[in-house]
Coordinates of C-alpha atoms in Angstrom, one line a residue:
V1 CA 13.2 8.4 -5.6
V2 CA 11.3 6.4 -8.2
V3 CA 7.6 7.1 -8.7
G4 CA 5.3 4.9 -10.7
G5 CA 2.6 6.1 -13.0
A6 CA -0.6 7.8 -11.7
V7 CA 0.8 8.3 -8.2
G8 CA -0.8 11.1 -6.2
I9 CA 1.4 13.0 -3.7
A10 CA 0.0 15.4 -1.2
D11 CA 1.5 18.8 -0.6
H12 CA 4.3 19.3 2.0
V13 CA 5.3 15.7 2.4
E14 CA 8.9 14.5 2.6
I15 CA 10.0 11.4 0.7
S16 CA 13.3 9.7 1.7
S17 CA 16.0 9.2 -0.9
G18 CA 15.8 5.6 -2.1
A19 CA 12.0 5.3 -1.8
R20 CA 10.2 3.6 -4.6
I21 CA 6.4 4.2 -4.9
G22 CA 4.3 1.8 -6.9
A23 CA 1.8 2.9 -9.6
R24 CA -1.6 4.3 -8.6
S25 CA -0.5 4.8 -5.0
G26 CA -1.4 7.8 -2.8
V27 CA 1.2 9.4 -0.6
T28 CA -0.5 11.3 2.2
G29 CA 2.3 11.5 4.7
N30 CA 6.0 11.4 5.0
L31 CA 8.0 8.4 3.8
T32 CA 10.9 8.5 6.1
S33 CA 12.9 5.4 5.1
K34 CA 14.0 4.0 1.8
G35 CA 12.1 1.1 0.5
D36 CA 9.1 0.1 -1.6
Y37 CA 5.7 1.6 -1.0
A38 CA 2.3 0.9 -2.5
G39 CA -1.4 1.5 -2.0
F40 CA -3.6 4.3 -0.6
P41 CA -2.4 5.6 1.7
A42 CA 1.0 4.5 0.7
T43 CA 2.4 1.9 3.1
E44 CA 5.4 -0.5 2.9
A45 CA 4.8 -2.7 -0.1
N46 CA 5.1 -6.1 1.8
S47 CA 2.4 -4.9 4.2
W48 CA 0.2 -3.7 1.3
R49 CA 0.5 -7.1 -0.5
K50 CA -0.5 -9.0 2.7
Q51 CA -3.5 -6.7 3.1
M52 CA -4.6 -7.2 -0.5
S53 CA -4.2 -11.0 -0.1
A54 CA -6.3 -11.0 3.0
L55 CA -9.0 -8.9 1.3
A56 CA -9.2 -11.3 -1.6
R57 CA -9.8 -14.2 0.9
L58 CA -12.5 -12.4 2.9
P59 CA -15.6 -13.5 0.9
R60 CA -14.6 -17.2 1.3
L61 CA -14.1 -16.7 5.0
L62 CA -17.5 -15.0 5.4
R63 CA -19.2 -17.8 3.6
G64 CA -17.7 -20.2 6.1
L65 CA -19.1 -18.2 9.0
T66 CA -22.7 -18.2 7.7
K67 CA -22.9 -22.0 7.4

């Protein structure tokens, strides 16, 4: 397991061998498979990246709706 800086891990969670947790993430539940995790609550890193990308586009999308 590799844990980045400033990661918070809740009590009594299981983290699979081979898991890598990105900095400033929050682990609130079990991470049952090896892979990369990020965000709060910690999710698969690819999913987290897509969520952050969509969030960054949201203001532009909302401006288009109000016109």
